[in-house]
PDB file of C-alpha atoms and ligand atoms in Angstrom:
ATOM      1  CA  MET A  22       3.245 -23.448   4.755  1.00 72.00           C
ATOM      2  CA  PRO A  23       5.808 -20.886   4.504  1.00 87.00           C
ATOM      3  CA  GLU A  24       5.063 -17.186   4.804  1.00 93.00           C
ATOM      4  CA  GLY A  25       7.234 -14.645   5.203  1.00 95.00           C
ATOM      5  CA  HIS A  26       7.596 -14.465   8.774  1.00 97.00           C
ATOM      6  CA  THR A  27       9.446 -18.087   8.514  1.00 96.00           C
ATOM      7  CA  ILE A  28      11.573 -16.518   5.627  1.00 97.00           C
ATOM      8  CA  HIS A  29      12.848 -13.468   7.804  1.00 98.00           C
ATOM      9  CA  ARG A  30      13.397 -15.871  10.927  1.00 98.00           C
ATOM     10  CA  LEU A  31      15.350 -18.525   8.601  1.00 98.00           C
ATOM     11  CA  ALA A  32      17.629 -15.367   7.247  1.00 98.00           C
ATOM     12  CA  ARG A  33      18.114 -14.309  11.102  1.00 98.00           C
ATOM     13  CA  GLN A  34      18.859 -17.644  12.077  1.00 98.00           C
ATOM     14  CA  LEU A  35      21.509 -18.423   9.277  1.00 98.00           C
ATOM     15  CA  GLY A  36      23.330 -15.437  10.051  1.00 98.00           C
ATOM     16  CA  GLY A  37      23.522 -15.773  13.318  1.00 98.00           C
ATOM     17  CA  ALA A  38      24.577 -19.332  12.408  1.00 98.00           C
ATOM     18  CA  LEU A  39      27.211 -19.052   9.491  1.00 98.00           C
ATOM     19  CA  ALA A  40      27.995 -15.577   9.155  1.00 97.00           C
ATOM     20  CA  GLY A  41      31.657 -14.550   9.003  1.00 97.00           C
ATOM     21  CA  ARG A  42      32.584 -17.955   8.825  1.00 96.00           C
ATOM     22  CA  PRO A  43      33.374 -20.048   6.132  1.00 97.00           C
ATOM     23  CA  VAL A  44      30.777 -22.741   4.945  1.00 98.00           C
ATOM     24  CA  ARG A  45      31.275 -26.423   3.405  1.00 98.00           C
ATOM     25  CA  ALA A  46      28.180 -26.584   0.633  1.00 98.00           C
ATOM     26  CA  THR A  47      27.336 -29.882  -1.271  1.00 98.00           C
ATOM     27  CA  SER A  48      23.886 -30.626  -3.268  1.00 98.00           C
ATOM     28  CA  PRO A  49      23.608 -34.227  -1.774  1.00 98.00           C
ATOM     29  CA  GLN A  50      20.703 -35.047  -3.913  1.00 97.00           C
ATOM     30  CA  GLY A  51      23.021 -33.707  -6.962  1.00 97.00           C
ATOM     31  CA  ARG A  52      20.808 -30.893  -8.360  1.00 98.00           C
ATOM     32  CA  PHE A  53      22.280 -28.329  -7.206  1.00 98.00           C
ATOM     33  CA  ALA A  54      26.130 -29.384  -7.806  1.00 98.00           C
ATOM     34  CA  GLU A  55      27.199 -26.785  -9.315  1.00 98.00           C
ATOM     35  CA  GLY A  56      25.692 -24.020  -8.157  1.00 98.00           C
ATOM     36  CA  ALA A  57      27.254 -25.703  -4.355  1.00 98.00           C
ATOM     37  CA  GLY A  58      30.692 -26.290  -5.743  1.00 98.00           C
ATOM     38  CA  LEU A  59      30.775 -22.681  -6.705  1.00 98.00           C
ATOM     39  CA  ILE A  60      29.628 -21.406  -3.168  1.00 98.00           C
ATOM     40  CA  ASP A  61      31.980 -24.277  -1.483  1.00 98.00           C
ATOM     41  CA  GLY A  62      35.052 -22.972   1.036  1.00 98.00           C
ATOM     42  CA  ALA A  63      33.588 -19.088   1.029  1.00 98.00           C
ATOM     43  CA  THR A  64      32.582 -17.290   3.917  1.00 98.00           C
ATOM     44  CA  PHE A  65      29.002 -16.384   4.921  1.00 98.00           C
ATOM     45  CA  GLU A  66      28.402 -12.858   4.821  1.00 98.00           C
ATOM     46  CA  ARG A  67      24.703 -12.272   5.201  1.00 97.00           C
ATOM     47  CA  ALA A  68      21.017 -13.607   4.473  1.00 98.00           C
ATOM     48  CA  ASP A  69      18.553 -11.077   3.645  1.00 97.00           C
ATOM     49  CA  ALA A  70      14.856 -11.927   2.995  1.00 97.00           C
ATOM     50  CA  TRP A  71      11.739  -9.916   1.016  1.00 97.00           C
ATOM     51  CA  GLY A  72       8.719 -11.595   1.552  1.00 96.00           C
ATOM     52  CA  LYS A  73       9.275 -14.817   0.600  1.00 95.00           C
ATOM     53  CA  TYR A  74      12.566 -14.792  -0.838  1.00 97.00           C
ATOM     54  CA  LEU A  75      15.698 -15.567   0.456  1.00 98.00           C
ATOM     55  CA  PHE A  76      18.969 -14.201  -0.151  1.00 98.00           C
ATOM     56  CA  CYS A  77      22.125 -15.383   0.985  1.00 98.00           C
ATOM     57  CA  ASP A  78      25.109 -13.689   0.046  1.00 98.00           C
ATOM     58  CA  LEU A  79      28.694 -15.468   0.145  1.00 98.00           C
ATOM     59  CA  GLY A  80      31.285 -13.022  -1.156  1.00 97.00           C
ATOM     60  CA  VAL A  81      31.306 -14.766  -4.681  1.00 97.00           C
ATOM     61  CA  GLY A  82      29.623 -12.491  -6.598  1.00 97.00           C
ATOM     62  CA  GLU A  83      26.274 -13.936  -7.630  1.00 98.00           C
ATOM     63  CA  ILE A  84      23.632 -14.449  -5.115  1.00 98.00           C
ATOM     64  CA  LEU A  85      22.376 -17.603  -3.555  1.00 98.00           C
ATOM     65  CA  HIS A  86      18.588 -17.321  -4.130  1.00 98.00           C
ATOM     66  CA  VAL A  87      16.328 -19.488  -2.586  1.00 98.00           C
ATOM     67  CA  HIS A  88      12.402 -19.755  -3.124  1.00 97.00           C
ATOM     68  CA  LEU A  89      10.576 -22.427  -0.631  1.00 97.00           C
ATOM     69  CA  GLY A  90       7.669 -22.204  -2.521  1.00 94.00           C
ATOM     70  CA  LEU A  91       4.765 -24.794  -0.392  1.00 90.00           C
ATOM     71  CA  ILE A  92       6.645 -26.983   0.596  1.00 93.00           C
ATOM     72  CA  GLY A  93      10.078 -26.506   0.916  1.00 96.00           C
ATOM     73  CA  LYS A  94      12.342 -26.081   4.101  1.00 96.00           C
ATOM     74  CA  PHE A  95      15.699 -25.245   5.874  1.00 97.00           C
ATOM     75  CA  ARG A  96      16.356 -27.004   8.494  1.00 97.00           C
ATOM     76  CA  ARG A  97      19.036 -27.134  11.288  1.00 97.00           C
ATOM     77  CA  ARG A  98      19.920 -30.741  11.903  1.00 96.00           C
ATOM     78  CA  GLU A  99      22.786 -32.449  13.499  1.00 96.00           C
ATOM     79  CA  PHE A 100      26.089 -31.473  14.143  1.00 97.00           C
ATOM     80  CA  PRO A 101      28.404 -32.690  13.088  1.00 97.00           C
ATOM     81  CA  PRO A 102      26.584 -33.473  10.001  1.00 97.00           C
ATOM     82  CA  VAL A 103      25.339 -37.009   9.135  1.00 96.00           C
ATOM     83  CA  GLU A 104      24.520 -38.844   6.135  1.00 95.00           C
ATOM     84  CA  PRO A 105      21.496 -36.803   4.939  1.00 92.00           C
ATOM     85  CA  THR A 106      18.253 -38.718   4.447  1.00 88.00           C
ATOM     86  CA  GLY A 107      15.609 -37.121   1.825  1.00 92.00           C
ATOM     87  CA  ALA A 108      16.310 -35.051  -0.797  1.00 96.00           C
ATOM     88  CA  ILE A 109      18.190 -32.935  -0.068  1.00 98.00           C
ATOM     89  CA  ARG A 110      18.832 -29.781  -2.686  1.00 98.00           C
ATOM     90  CA  LEU A 111      21.366 -27.939  -0.501  1.00 98.00           C
ATOM     91  CA  ARG A 112      23.454 -28.732   2.942  1.00 98.00           C
ATOM     92  CA  LEU A 113      25.354 -25.846   4.348  1.00 98.00           C
ATOM     93  CA  VAL A 114      28.021 -27.041   6.297  1.00 98.00           C
ATOM     94  CA  GLY A 115      29.378 -23.761   9.199  1.00 98.00           C
ATOM     95  CA  GLU A 116      31.668 -24.289  12.125  1.00 96.00           C
ATOM     96  CA  ASP A 117      29.126 -26.356  14.190  1.00 96.00           C
ATOM     97  CA  THR A 118      25.623 -25.757  12.615  1.00 97.00           C
ATOM     98  CA  THR A 119      24.442 -27.930   9.730  1.00 98.00           C
ATOM     99  CA  TRP A 120      21.699 -26.651   7.295  1.00 98.00           C
ATOM    100  CA  ASP A 121      19.562 -29.014   4.606  1.00 98.00           C
ATOM    101  CA  LEU A 122      16.904 -27.262   2.213  1.00 98.00           C
ATOM    102  CA  SER A 123      14.650 -29.637   0.680  1.00 98.00           C
ATOM    103  CA  GLY A 124      11.884 -29.258  -1.399  1.00 97.00           C
ATOM    104  CA  PRO A 125      12.359 -25.767  -2.473  1.00 98.00           C
ATOM    105  CA  THR A 126      10.800 -24.289  -5.841  1.00 97.00           C
ATOM    106  CA  ARG A 127      14.013 -22.189  -6.301  1.00 98.00           C
ATOM    107  CA  CYS A 128      17.626 -22.590  -5.179  1.00 98.00           C
ATOM    108  CA  GLU A 129      20.043 -20.920  -7.846  1.00 98.00           C
ATOM    109  CA  LEU A 130      22.860 -18.187  -7.886  1.00 98.00           C
ATOM    110  CA  VAL A 131      21.665 -15.275  -9.532  1.00 98.00           C
ATOM    111  CA  SER A 132      23.729 -12.303 -10.089  1.00 98.00           C
ATOM    112  CA  PRO A 133      23.109  -9.161  -8.565  1.00 98.00           C
ATOM    113  CA  ASP A 134      21.130  -7.007 -11.479  1.00 98.00           C
ATOM    114  CA  GLU A 135      18.928 -10.483 -11.392  1.00 98.00           C
ATOM    115  CA  GLN A 136      18.213  -9.642  -7.809  1.00 98.00           C
ATOM    116  CA  ARG A 137      17.487  -6.182  -7.528  1.00 98.00           C
ATOM    117  CA  ARG A 138      15.111  -7.646 -10.498  1.00 98.00           C
ATOM    118  CA  ILE A 139      13.407 -10.213  -8.386  1.00 97.00           C
ATOM    119  CA  VAL A 140      12.915  -7.735  -5.608  1.00 97.00           C
ATOM    120  CA  ASP A 141      11.779  -4.693  -7.971  1.00 97.00           C
ATOM    121  CA  ARG A 142       8.771  -6.863  -8.730  1.00 97.00           C
ATOM    122  CA  LEU A 143       7.646  -7.215  -5.231  1.00 98.00           C
ATOM    123  CA  GLY A 144       5.667  -4.905  -3.333  1.00 98.00           C
ATOM    124  CA  PRO A 145       6.759  -3.676   0.159  1.00 98.00           C
ATOM    125  CA  ASP A 146       8.017  -6.150   2.937  1.00 98.00           C
ATOM    126  CA  PRO A 147       5.778  -5.260   6.120  1.00 98.00           C
ATOM    127  CA  LEU A 148       8.302  -7.120   8.108  1.00 97.00           C
ATOM    128  CA  ARG A 149      11.397  -5.140   6.435  1.00 97.00           C
ATOM    129  CA  ARG A 150      12.108  -1.593   8.434  1.00 93.00           C
ATOM    130  CA  ASP A 151      12.644   0.164   4.679  1.00 92.00           C
ATOM    131  CA  ALA A 152       9.097  -0.865   3.609  1.00 97.00           C
ATOM    132  CA  ASP A 153       6.936   2.224   2.605  1.00 97.00           C
ATOM    133  CA  PRO A 154       3.420   0.913   3.123  1.00 98.00           C
ATOM    134  CA  ASP A 155       2.193   4.076   0.375  1.00 98.00           C
ATOM    135  CA  ALA A 156       3.236   1.836  -2.523  1.00 97.00           C
ATOM    136  CA  ALA A 157       1.040  -1.221  -1.254  1.00 98.00           C
ATOM    137  CA  ARG A 158      -1.665   1.613  -0.642  1.00 98.00           C
ATOM    138  CA  ALA A 159      -1.767   3.376  -4.143  1.00 98.00           C
ATOM    139  CA  ARG A 160      -1.361  -0.468  -6.299  1.00 97.00           C
ATOM    140  CA  LEU A 161      -4.398  -1.287  -3.955  1.00 98.00           C
ATOM    141  CA  ALA A 162      -6.196   2.351  -4.955  1.00 97.00           C
ATOM    142  CA  ARG A 163      -5.778   1.265  -8.277  1.00 97.00           C
ATOM    143  CA  THR A 164      -7.071  -2.009  -9.041  1.00 98.00           C
ATOM    144  CA  GLU A 165     -10.974  -3.626  -8.256  1.00 97.00           C
ATOM    145  CA  ARG A 166      -9.839  -7.150  -7.192  1.00 98.00           C
ATOM    146  CA  PRO A 167     -10.882  -8.623  -4.427  1.00 98.00           C
ATOM    147  CA  ILE A 168      -9.020  -7.500  -1.368  1.00 98.00           C
ATOM    148  CA  GLY A 169      -8.876 -11.022  -0.614  1.00 98.00           C
ATOM    149  CA  ALA A 170      -6.627 -12.105  -3.872  1.00 98.00           C
ATOM    150  CA  THR A 171      -4.460  -8.689  -3.772  1.00 98.00           C
ATOM    151  CA  LEU A 172      -3.461  -9.415  -0.307  1.00 98.00           C
ATOM    152  CA  LEU A 173      -1.386 -12.818  -1.551  1.00 97.00           C
ATOM    153  CA  ASP A 174      -0.412 -10.959  -4.955  1.00 97.00           C
ATOM    154  CA  GLN A 175       3.350 -10.429  -4.059  1.00 97.00           C
ATOM    155  CA  SER A 176       4.050  -7.666  -6.428  1.00 98.00           C
ATOM    156  CA  ILE A 177       1.893  -5.612  -4.079  1.00 98.00           C
ATOM    157  CA  ILE A 178       2.921  -6.402  -0.510  1.00 98.00           C
ATOM    158  CA  ALA A 179       5.286  -8.802   0.255  1.00 98.00           C
ATOM    159  CA  GLY A 180       5.102 -11.827   2.617  1.00 97.00           C
ATOM    160  CA  ILE A 181       1.704 -12.728   3.413  1.00 97.00           C
ATOM    161  CA  GLY A 182       0.210 -16.115   2.723  1.00 96.00           C
ATOM    162  CA  ASN A 183      -2.960 -17.828   2.872  1.00 96.00           C
ATOM    163  CA  VAL A 184      -3.256 -18.051   6.529  1.00 97.00           C
ATOM    164  CA  TYR A 185      -2.202 -14.479   7.408  1.00 98.00           C
ATOM    165  CA  ARG A 186      -5.065 -13.048   4.602  1.00 98.00           C
ATOM    166  CA  ALA A 187      -7.725 -14.691   6.425  1.00 98.00           C
ATOM    167  CA  GLU A 188      -7.062 -13.702   9.683  1.00 98.00           C
ATOM    168  CA  ILE A 189      -5.837 -10.319   8.699  1.00 98.00           C
ATOM    169  CA  LEU A 190      -8.966 -10.161   6.745  1.00 98.00           C
ATOM    170  CA  PHE A 191     -11.291 -10.861   9.942  1.00 98.00           C
ATOM    171  CA  LEU A 192      -9.164  -8.767  12.379  1.00 98.00           C
ATOM    172  CA  CYS A 193      -9.938  -5.839  10.054  1.00 98.00           C
ATOM    173  CA  GLY A 194     -13.211  -6.840   9.466  1.00 98.00           C
ATOM    174  CA  ILE A 195     -13.030  -6.351   5.888  1.00 98.00           C
ATOM    175  CA  HIS A 196     -15.124  -9.446   3.431  1.00 98.00           C
ATOM    176  CA  PRO A 197     -12.481 -11.006   1.031  1.00 98.00           C
ATOM    177  CA  ALA A 198     -14.790 -10.122  -2.063  1.00 97.00           C
ATOM    178  CA  ARG A 199     -14.856  -6.552  -0.967  1.00 97.00           C
ATOM    179  CA  PRO A 200     -13.117  -4.413  -4.165  1.00 97.00           C
ATOM    180  CA  SER A 201      -9.316  -3.372  -3.528  1.00 98.00           C
ATOM    181  CA  SER A 202     -10.107   0.508  -4.303  1.00 98.00           C
ATOM    182  CA  THR A 203     -13.000   0.479  -2.344  1.00 97.00           C
ATOM    183  CA  LEU A 204     -10.856   0.148   0.913  1.00 97.00           C
ATOM    184  CA  SER A 205     -11.205   3.727   2.688  1.00 97.00           C
ATOM    185  CA  ASP A 206      -7.392   4.810   3.937  1.00 97.00           C
ATOM    186  CA  GLU A 207      -8.001   4.062   7.563  1.00 98.00           C
ATOM    187  CA  GLN A 208      -9.131   0.764   6.447  1.00 98.00           C
ATOM    188  CA  PHE A 209      -5.562   0.238   4.540  1.00 98.00           C
ATOM    189  CA  ASP A 210      -3.600   1.725   7.738  1.00 98.00           C
ATOM    190  CA  ASP A 211      -5.378  -1.133   9.332  1.00 98.00           C
ATOM    191  CA  VAL A 212      -4.729  -3.924   7.176  1.00 98.00           C
ATOM    192  CA  TRP A 213      -1.357  -2.745   7.156  1.00 98.00           C
ATOM    193  CA  SER A 214      -0.543  -2.777  10.614  1.00 98.00           C
ATOM    194  CA  GLN A 215      -2.202  -5.719  11.566  1.00 98.00           C
ATOM    195  CA  THR A 216       0.024  -7.221   8.985  1.00 98.00           C
ATOM    196  CA  VAL A 217       3.029  -5.800  10.651  1.00 98.00           C
ATOM    197  CA  ARG A 218       1.889  -6.306  13.939  1.00 98.00           C
ATOM    198  CA  LEU A 219       1.081 -10.488  12.895  1.00 98.00           C
ATOM    199  CA  LEU A 220       3.893 -11.140  11.177  1.00 98.00           C
ATOM    200  CA  ARG A 221       6.600  -9.883  13.420  1.00 98.00           C
ATOM    201  CA  ILE A 222       4.733 -12.222  16.074  1.00 98.00           C
ATOM    202  CA  GLY A 223       5.443 -14.815  13.829  1.00 97.00           C
ATOM    203  CA  GLU A 224       8.713 -14.210  13.396  1.00 97.00           C
ATOM    204  CA  ARG A 225       9.690 -14.086  16.915  1.00 97.00           C
ATOM    205  CA  SER A 226       7.587 -17.243  18.056  1.00 96.00           C
ATOM    206  CA  GLY A 227       8.511 -19.297  14.098  1.00 95.00           C
ATOM    207  CA  ARG A 228       4.760 -19.520  13.994  1.00 95.00           C
ATOM    208  CA  ILE A 229       1.595 -18.129  12.998  1.00 97.00           C
ATOM    209  CA  THR A 230      -0.633 -17.002  16.334  1.00 97.00           C
ATOM    210  CA  THR A 231      -2.872 -14.050  15.490  1.00 98.00           C
ATOM    211  CA  THR A 232      -5.217 -14.365  18.591  1.00 98.00           C
ATOM    212  CA  ASP A 233      -5.473 -12.115  21.268  1.00 97.00           C
ATOM    213  CA  PRO A 234      -3.604 -14.098  24.352  1.00 97.00           C
ATOM    214  CA  ASP A 235      -6.554 -11.897  26.824  1.00 97.00           C
ATOM    215  CA  GLU A 236      -8.977 -13.305  24.758  1.00 95.00           C
ATOM    216  CA  ILE A 237      -7.843 -16.644  24.839  1.00 96.00           C
ATOM    217  CA  GLY A 238      -6.681 -16.594  28.718  1.00 96.00           C
ATOM    218  CA  VAL A 239      -3.343 -18.052  28.649  1.00 96.00           C
ATOM    219  CA  PRO A 240       0.190 -16.480  26.986  1.00 97.00           C
ATOM    220  CA  ARG A 241       0.336 -17.066  23.521  1.00 96.00           C
ATOM    221  CA  SER A 242       3.300 -19.442  24.315  1.00 95.00           C
ATOM    222  CA  ARG A 243       1.400 -22.007  26.422  1.00 96.00           C
ATOM    223  CA  MET A 244      -1.872 -21.824  23.458  1.00 97.00           C
ATOM    224  CA  ARG A 245      -2.980 -24.862  22.069  1.00 96.00           C
ATOM    225  CA  ARG A 246      -2.517 -25.352  18.661  1.00 94.00           C
ATOM    226  CA  GLU A 247      -6.511 -24.297  17.817  1.00 93.00           C
ATOM    227  CA  ASP A 248      -6.701 -21.698  19.983  1.00 96.00           C
ATOM    228  CA  ARG A 249      -3.982 -19.878  17.523  1.00 97.00           C
ATOM    229  CA  LEU A 250      -6.236 -18.480  14.997  1.00 97.00           C
ATOM    230  CA  TYR A 251      -9.536 -16.669  14.753  1.00 97.00           C
ATOM    231  CA  VAL A 252     -11.055 -18.247  11.598  1.00 97.00           C
ATOM    232  CA  TYR A 253      -8.171 -20.586   9.119  1.00 97.00           C
ATOM    233  CA  HIS A 254      -9.739 -24.059   9.558  1.00 95.00           C
ATOM    234  CA  ARG A 255     -12.184 -23.464  11.768  1.00 96.00           C
ATOM    235  CA  GLU A 256     -16.285 -23.654  11.685  1.00 97.00           C
ATOM    236  CA  HIS A 257     -16.957 -21.387  13.654  1.00 96.00           C
ATOM    237  CA  CYS A 258     -16.716 -17.599  14.502  1.00 96.00           C
ATOM    238  CA  ARG A 259     -14.517 -17.247  17.355  1.00 94.00           C
ATOM    239  CA  ARG A 260     -16.068 -14.095  18.094  1.00 95.00           C
ATOM    240  CA  CYS A 261     -19.367 -14.351  17.660  1.00 96.00           C
ATOM    241  CA  GLY A 262     -20.243 -17.617  16.845  1.00 96.00           C
ATOM    242  CA  THR A 263     -21.618 -17.395  13.375  1.00 97.00           C
ATOM    243  CA  ASP A 264     -21.456 -20.276  10.796  1.00 98.00           C
ATOM    244  CA  LEU A 265     -17.675 -19.251   8.910  1.00 98.00           C
ATOM    245  CA  ARG A 266     -18.283 -19.152   5.134  1.00 98.00           C
ATOM    246  CA  THR A 267     -15.453 -20.683   2.470  1.00 98.00           C
ATOM    247  CA  ASP A 268     -14.955 -18.794  -0.590  1.00 97.00           C
ATOM    248  CA  ARG A 269     -12.281 -19.277  -3.360  1.00 98.00           C
ATOM    249  CA  VAL A 270     -11.192 -15.676  -3.961  1.00 97.00           C
ATOM    250  CA  GLY A 271      -7.406 -15.328  -5.676  1.00 96.00           C
ATOM    251  CA  GLY A 272      -7.604 -18.986  -6.837  1.00 96.00           C
ATOM    252  CA  ARG A 273      -7.311 -20.497  -3.443  1.00 97.00           C
ATOM    253  CA  PRO A 274     -10.615 -20.696  -0.297  1.00 97.00           C
ATOM    254  CA  ILE A 275     -10.896 -18.388   2.404  1.00 98.00           C
ATOM    255  CA  THR A 276     -12.699 -18.521   5.566  1.00 98.00           C
ATOM    256  CA  HIS A 277     -14.693 -15.554   6.608  1.00 98.00           C
ATOM    257  CA  CYS A 278     -17.362 -14.571   9.061  1.00 98.00           C
ATOM    258  CA  PRO A 279     -20.403 -13.321   7.408  1.00 97.00           C
ATOM    259  CA  SER A 280     -21.084 -11.313  10.301  1.00 97.00           C
ATOM    260  CA  CYS A 281     -17.859 -10.155  11.589  1.00 97.00           C
ATOM    261  CA  GLN A 282     -16.792  -9.243   7.817  1.00 98.00           C
ATOM    262  CA  PRO A 283     -19.801  -8.073   5.976  1.00 96.00           C
ATOM    263  CA  ALA A 284     -20.346  -7.455   2.310  1.00 91.00           C
ATOM    264  CA  ARG A 285     -21.192  -4.038   1.955  1.00 74.00           C
ATOM    265  CA  ARG A 286     -21.907  -2.216  -2.083  1.00 57.00           C
ATOM    266  CA  SER A 287     -19.230  -1.051  -2.862  1.00 46.00           C
ATOM    267  CA  ARG A 288     -18.868   3.022  -3.052  1.00 53.00           C
ATOM    268  CA  PRO A 289     -16.021   5.244  -4.726  1.00 53.00           C
ATOM    269  CA  ARG A 290     -13.019   5.478  -2.486  1.00 50.00           C
ATOM    270  CA  ARG A 291     -12.798   8.857  -0.942  1.00 51.00           C
ATOM    271  CA  ARG A 292      -9.664  11.065  -0.760  1.00 47.00           C
TER     272      ARG A 292
HETATM  273 ZN1   ZN B  15     -18.026 -13.231  14.088  1.00 87.37          ZN
END
């Protein structure tokens, strides 16, 4: 499912393929016919990502806003374009590429003010150069909610989804039920730097890989699917062999290692 790395990669690919040239926009499925009509023939200026939100500026005043949700896809297709199959909400055709958007939770034109309001509700995005980790640090320090839940909260950190949160907490040795406010500064720094590192690897390759190539014995590009993650959808801890546990935290299941991620008594955060 798309996490922040997917959207940043998509923004980079759309920009590379379409920017600076006019695009033909249609809504083969019909549900975005009016919006597609407004951007049809416009010059694609830039694509930008903030967490899981994609914004494309076509210089028409309003901005194309796309959120893929859990099942949405924005895929490069054959060029010249062939008759679309399935429910394609939006098709963009540039000079030499075709892009089909299907199954998004949002596909709409928004004003620059609305775009700002969407972004203002989001926490810092670890993949953005302008990200301010201290904004996330301050928000976590103020809440007793479990860290497994707050890492999914896009208003605290934008871009982490269910796979990355399990892997980040494993790598940091933090139990998912631990109250967010009890993380030390060092633990927060560790969470942030692992998040930046892992999302960057994902953005470059287009898939989520969190394991260390030295541990697996092959480079990331040659890893088997089952060797790419430490805990997500696994039964035993890759590092210590302990049976993994799966609990619901933040409304979704998260797998963790009771031995590598011990629960501990919460204590007041030290400053
Ligand atoms: Zn373990």
